[in-house]
Amino acid sequence: MKLSNLRLNFLIAALMAVLSATTAQSWAPIRQQVPGRTAANLSLTATAFIQYGDPYSDYRNARYSNAGLLNERNEVKLGAQLHREVTKKFSLTDAGLDRVDRIGQRCARASLRPNLAYKFHVIQSREINGFSLPGGHIYITTALLKMANDNELASVLAHEVGHVVARHSLKTLKQSQEYDDIAKSLGELTGVAGDLGRDLGVALGQMVGAGLLTIHTRDEEREADFLGVRAMPAAGFDQQGMVTMFQKLLRIEAQNSDLLGSLFSDHPDAQERIENTKYEIARMKRR
Ligand SMILES: [Zn+2]
């Protein structure tokens, strides 16, 4: 079924609005601030977490499902559409793909969403990064692969799986006033070909082009860290890999920050994430 031009414009505007409304980043430490919260607020919150309590208390009793969001079938369709746009923008490679898939599938099976068909991809890039899309598409750059041992790579992959488990991108999409139209369009979409697929592709291509696909709030990053570090032992990996990965990123930032591209800055975020990760490792050892 074909959308009217008016409705399509709505869809594009809605997708762009959703993505402009959110702020933070993919796996790499967060550069931007959440709107409505001052820097002082953020650092005060972070300090309070570290000094006084459990940084992950919001997530311990969380239950995850697609209820109230795009259903899984449409989520997978959205992911397929987005992946097609990613392949236009980035250069995908088989180099290191076996390793990423082997480690990534173990992390996925150990996650709280083990039954989705996860697809791991490697992007040829000198920028160190990883990101995920709805429907279980997870991307890692060749530069990240080179600098990470298996436990460190597992920490990144388990974190990205965590975003998929917690349906972070779907929750962002749900904030749109045009969410119902988007869901309906995906529901009507029977393949990637055809007018609707092409039109949706234009909207999603703009999202990829703007680099806004992997945007998450600071709280969502914390939640993905939590889900990731907790899945690592069951996947057969050493949780210290998450700590040493963050430490490596801090060192690279100090030495050659352009390798971290736009996804890293002098925000003290990585140090906080190291402390949070150590907290969780110690807590899991006690229990
Ligand atoms: Zn992330």
XYZ file of C-alpha atoms and ligand atoms in Angstrom:
288
model
C 0.000 0.000 0.000
C 1.279 3.462 -0.878
C 1.274 6.368 1.497
C -0.094 9.679 0.319
C 2.580 12.344 -0.037
C 1.119 14.187 2.913
C 1.289 11.183 5.151
C 4.777 10.369 3.988
C 5.946 13.879 4.813
C 4.459 13.371 8.251
C 6.417 10.186 8.622
C 9.714 11.737 7.606
C 9.150 14.757 9.830
C 8.224 12.517 12.733
C 11.316 10.355 12.387
C 13.567 13.376 12.191
C 11.832 15.012 15.144
C 12.269 11.916 17.253
C 15.946 11.842 16.494
C 16.498 15.542 17.063
C 14.772 15.336 20.411
C 17.236 12.921 21.942
C 20.831 13.463 22.758
C 23.574 11.096 23.680
C 25.660 8.520 21.871
C 26.383 4.932 21.048
C 28.832 2.786 22.938
C 31.573 5.345 23.205
C 31.389 7.742 26.128
C 28.849 10.485 25.970
C 29.672 13.933 24.656
C 26.429 15.799 24.762
C 24.119 16.687 27.580
C 20.558 15.691 28.110
C 18.316 18.684 27.468
C 16.759 20.202 30.534
C 19.549 19.002 32.770
C 22.518 21.197 33.516
C 26.095 19.976 33.637
C 26.117 20.635 37.358
C 23.035 18.480 37.767
C 24.574 15.650 35.801
C 27.844 15.586 37.665
C 26.079 15.892 41.001
C 23.931 12.900 40.082
C 26.959 10.894 39.012
C 28.837 11.721 42.182
C 25.870 10.809 44.315
C 25.634 7.436 42.612
C 29.263 6.635 43.150
C 29.422 7.798 46.725
C 26.090 6.798 48.139
C 24.540 3.970 46.302
C 23.819 1.548 43.588
C 24.297 3.171 40.160
C 22.035 0.560 38.621
C 19.144 0.546 41.112
C 16.684 1.671 38.421
C 17.329 -1.432 36.333
C 17.521 -4.332 38.759
C 13.847 -5.187 38.605
C 13.248 -4.166 34.996
C 11.308 -6.543 32.754
C 11.797 -6.208 29.028
C 9.340 -6.791 26.230
C 7.863 -5.107 23.148
C 4.622 -4.399 25.006
C 3.476 -0.860 24.208
C 6.174 -0.526 21.531
C 6.548 -1.720 17.940
C 5.917 -5.430 17.973
C 8.922 -7.640 17.315
C 7.878 -8.423 13.753
C 7.774 -4.733 12.849
C 10.926 -4.070 14.840
C 12.734 -6.613 12.676
C 11.330 -4.939 9.539
C 12.512 -1.545 10.757
C 15.945 -3.010 11.468
C 16.164 -4.459 7.956
C 15.296 -1.077 6.456
C 17.827 0.727 8.620
C 20.519 -1.839 7.860
C 20.011 -1.258 4.164
C 20.694 2.438 4.729
C 23.768 1.663 6.827
C 25.219 -0.390 3.970
C 24.850 2.673 1.708
C 26.635 4.988 4.111
C 29.340 2.709 5.527
C 31.756 0.212 4.040
C 31.025 -3.193 5.507
C 33.744 -5.847 5.507
C 34.194 -9.547 6.264
C 37.500 -8.788 8.006
C 37.125 -9.949 11.597
C 33.476 -10.796 11.102
C 33.877 -14.436 12.227
C 35.345 -13.269 15.518
C 32.667 -10.634 16.074
C 29.864 -13.051 15.285
C 31.270 -15.840 17.466
C 31.684 -13.545 20.475
C 28.534 -11.535 19.766
C 26.255 -14.576 19.492
C 27.523 -15.822 22.862
C 26.698 -12.447 24.425
C 23.282 -12.439 22.747
C 22.393 -15.937 24.013
C 23.417 -14.927 27.537
C 21.311 -11.756 27.384
C 17.757 -11.184 28.617
C 16.586 -11.334 24.998
C 18.192 -14.553 23.759
C 15.692 -15.566 21.087
C 16.056 -12.696 18.622
C 18.091 -13.374 15.445
C 21.053 -11.059 16.054
C 23.147 -9.964 13.065
C 26.658 -8.713 13.649
C 28.477 -6.512 11.136
C 31.957 -5.023 10.772
C 32.424 -1.492 9.380
C 35.738 -0.521 7.783
C 36.744 2.593 9.681
C 39.672 4.139 11.562
C 37.201 5.533 14.075
C 36.754 3.424 17.213
C 33.072 2.755 17.666
C 30.183 0.359 17.872
C 26.426 0.811 17.638
C 23.218 -1.143 17.353
C 19.881 -0.862 15.602
C 16.408 -2.204 16.357
C 15.854 -5.812 15.402
C 19.293 -6.973 16.546
C 21.716 -5.440 14.023
C 25.005 -4.665 15.752
C 27.996 -2.896 14.178
C 31.640 -2.727 15.239
C 34.409 -0.838 13.456
C 37.676 -2.429 12.328
C 39.578 0.086 14.472
C 37.764 -1.113 17.589
C 38.456 -4.749 16.657
C 42.183 -4.056 16.415
C 42.468 -2.507 19.878
C 40.227 -4.912 21.820
C 41.036 -8.388 23.129
C 38.189 -10.920 23.211
C 36.965 -9.948 26.682
C 37.019 -6.262 25.767
C 35.229 -6.883 22.495
C 32.665 -8.967 24.388
C 32.045 -6.021 26.709
C 31.213 -3.761 23.763
C 29.044 -6.366 22.078
C 27.217 -7.215 25.317
C 26.577 -3.490 25.826
C 25.138 -3.167 22.308
C 22.996 -6.259 22.849
C 21.825 -4.485 26.020
C 20.426 -1.611 23.946
C 18.482 -4.163 21.904
C 17.286 -5.977 25.026
C 16.012 -2.740 26.563
C 14.427 -1.629 23.245
C 16.000 1.802 23.627
C 15.553 2.866 19.995
C 11.944 1.682 20.040
C 11.262 3.730 23.141
C 12.705 6.785 21.400
C 10.489 6.141 18.407
C 7.481 5.781 20.683
C 7.953 9.366 21.877
C 6.948 10.602 18.446
C 3.429 11.956 18.013
C 3.391 10.190 14.656
C 4.360 6.876 16.183
C 1.054 5.283 15.147
C 1.614 6.254 11.513
C 5.125 4.850 11.593
C 3.961 1.599 13.156
C 1.168 1.332 10.603
C 3.560 1.944 7.711
C 5.875 -0.773 8.937
C 2.913 -3.065 9.400
C 1.918 -2.505 5.785
C 5.437 -3.029 4.541
C 5.815 -6.513 3.106
C 9.327 -6.177 1.719
C 12.089 -3.671 1.145
C 11.055 -3.094 -2.479
C 8.156 -0.992 -3.693
C 7.077 2.577 -3.151
C 6.516 2.354 0.562
C 9.861 0.685 1.123
C 11.579 3.331 -0.981
C 9.801 6.193 0.775
C 10.539 4.804 4.192
C 14.098 4.274 2.991
C 14.441 7.976 2.199
C 13.397 8.893 5.732
C 15.620 6.287 7.320
C 18.500 7.198 5.008
C 18.312 10.742 6.324
C 18.588 9.392 9.841
C 21.690 7.401 8.927
C 23.135 10.354 7.031
C 22.672 12.627 10.013
C 24.510 10.148 12.233
C 21.611 10.137 14.642
C 20.740 6.466 14.575
C 22.588 5.424 17.663
C 21.485 8.207 19.922
C 20.678 7.225 23.477
C 20.238 9.099 26.698
C 22.795 8.910 29.450
C 20.460 6.692 31.473
C 20.089 4.325 28.535
C 23.865 4.065 28.240
C 24.041 3.216 31.936
C 21.345 0.581 31.486
C 23.176 -0.982 28.515
C 26.394 -1.073 30.562
C 24.484 -2.813 33.354
C 22.892 -5.403 31.062
C 26.213 -5.951 29.321
C 28.397 -6.476 32.372
C 25.832 -8.831 33.884
C 25.619 -10.976 30.726
C 29.382 -11.372 30.347
C 30.031 -14.221 32.829
C 27.196 -16.358 31.446
C 28.609 -15.762 27.955
C 31.971 -17.020 29.203
C 33.856 -13.723 29.313
C 35.807 -11.890 31.984
C 33.919 -8.799 33.166
C 37.224 -7.008 33.722
C 37.231 -6.650 29.955
C 34.688 -3.863 30.308
C 36.925 -2.022 32.746
C 40.059 -2.375 30.619
C 38.122 -1.356 27.496
C 37.090 1.922 29.101
C 40.655 2.404 30.357
C 42.016 1.895 26.847
C 39.566 4.471 25.520
C 40.699 6.955 28.149
C 44.339 6.397 27.124
C 43.545 6.782 23.449
C 41.638 9.937 24.190
C 44.697 11.382 25.887
C 47.097 10.319 23.115
C 45.192 10.477 19.861
C 41.669 11.637 20.407
C 40.874 12.016 16.703
C 40.680 8.214 16.536
C 37.645 8.474 18.724
C 36.068 10.811 16.211
C 32.960 12.622 17.239
C 31.975 10.014 19.781
C 34.403 10.909 22.513
C 35.358 14.052 24.334
C 36.738 15.258 27.625
C 33.508 14.468 29.417
C 34.326 12.522 32.623
C 31.838 9.899 31.569
C 34.282 7.025 30.988
C 35.694 7.284 34.503
C 32.194 7.103 35.969
C 31.438 4.063 33.828
C 34.623 2.368 35.057
C 33.569 2.934 38.666
C 30.051 1.666 37.976
C 31.396 -1.444 36.260
C 33.725 -2.196 39.170
C 30.798 -1.749 41.546
C 28.735 -4.338 39.692
C 31.583 -6.841 39.391
C 32.188 -6.619 43.140
C 28.474 -6.937 43.865
C 28.119 -10.034 41.677
C 31.110 -11.642 43.393
C 29.515 -11.069 46.803
C 26.320 -12.894 45.818
Zn 25.502 2.460 24.058
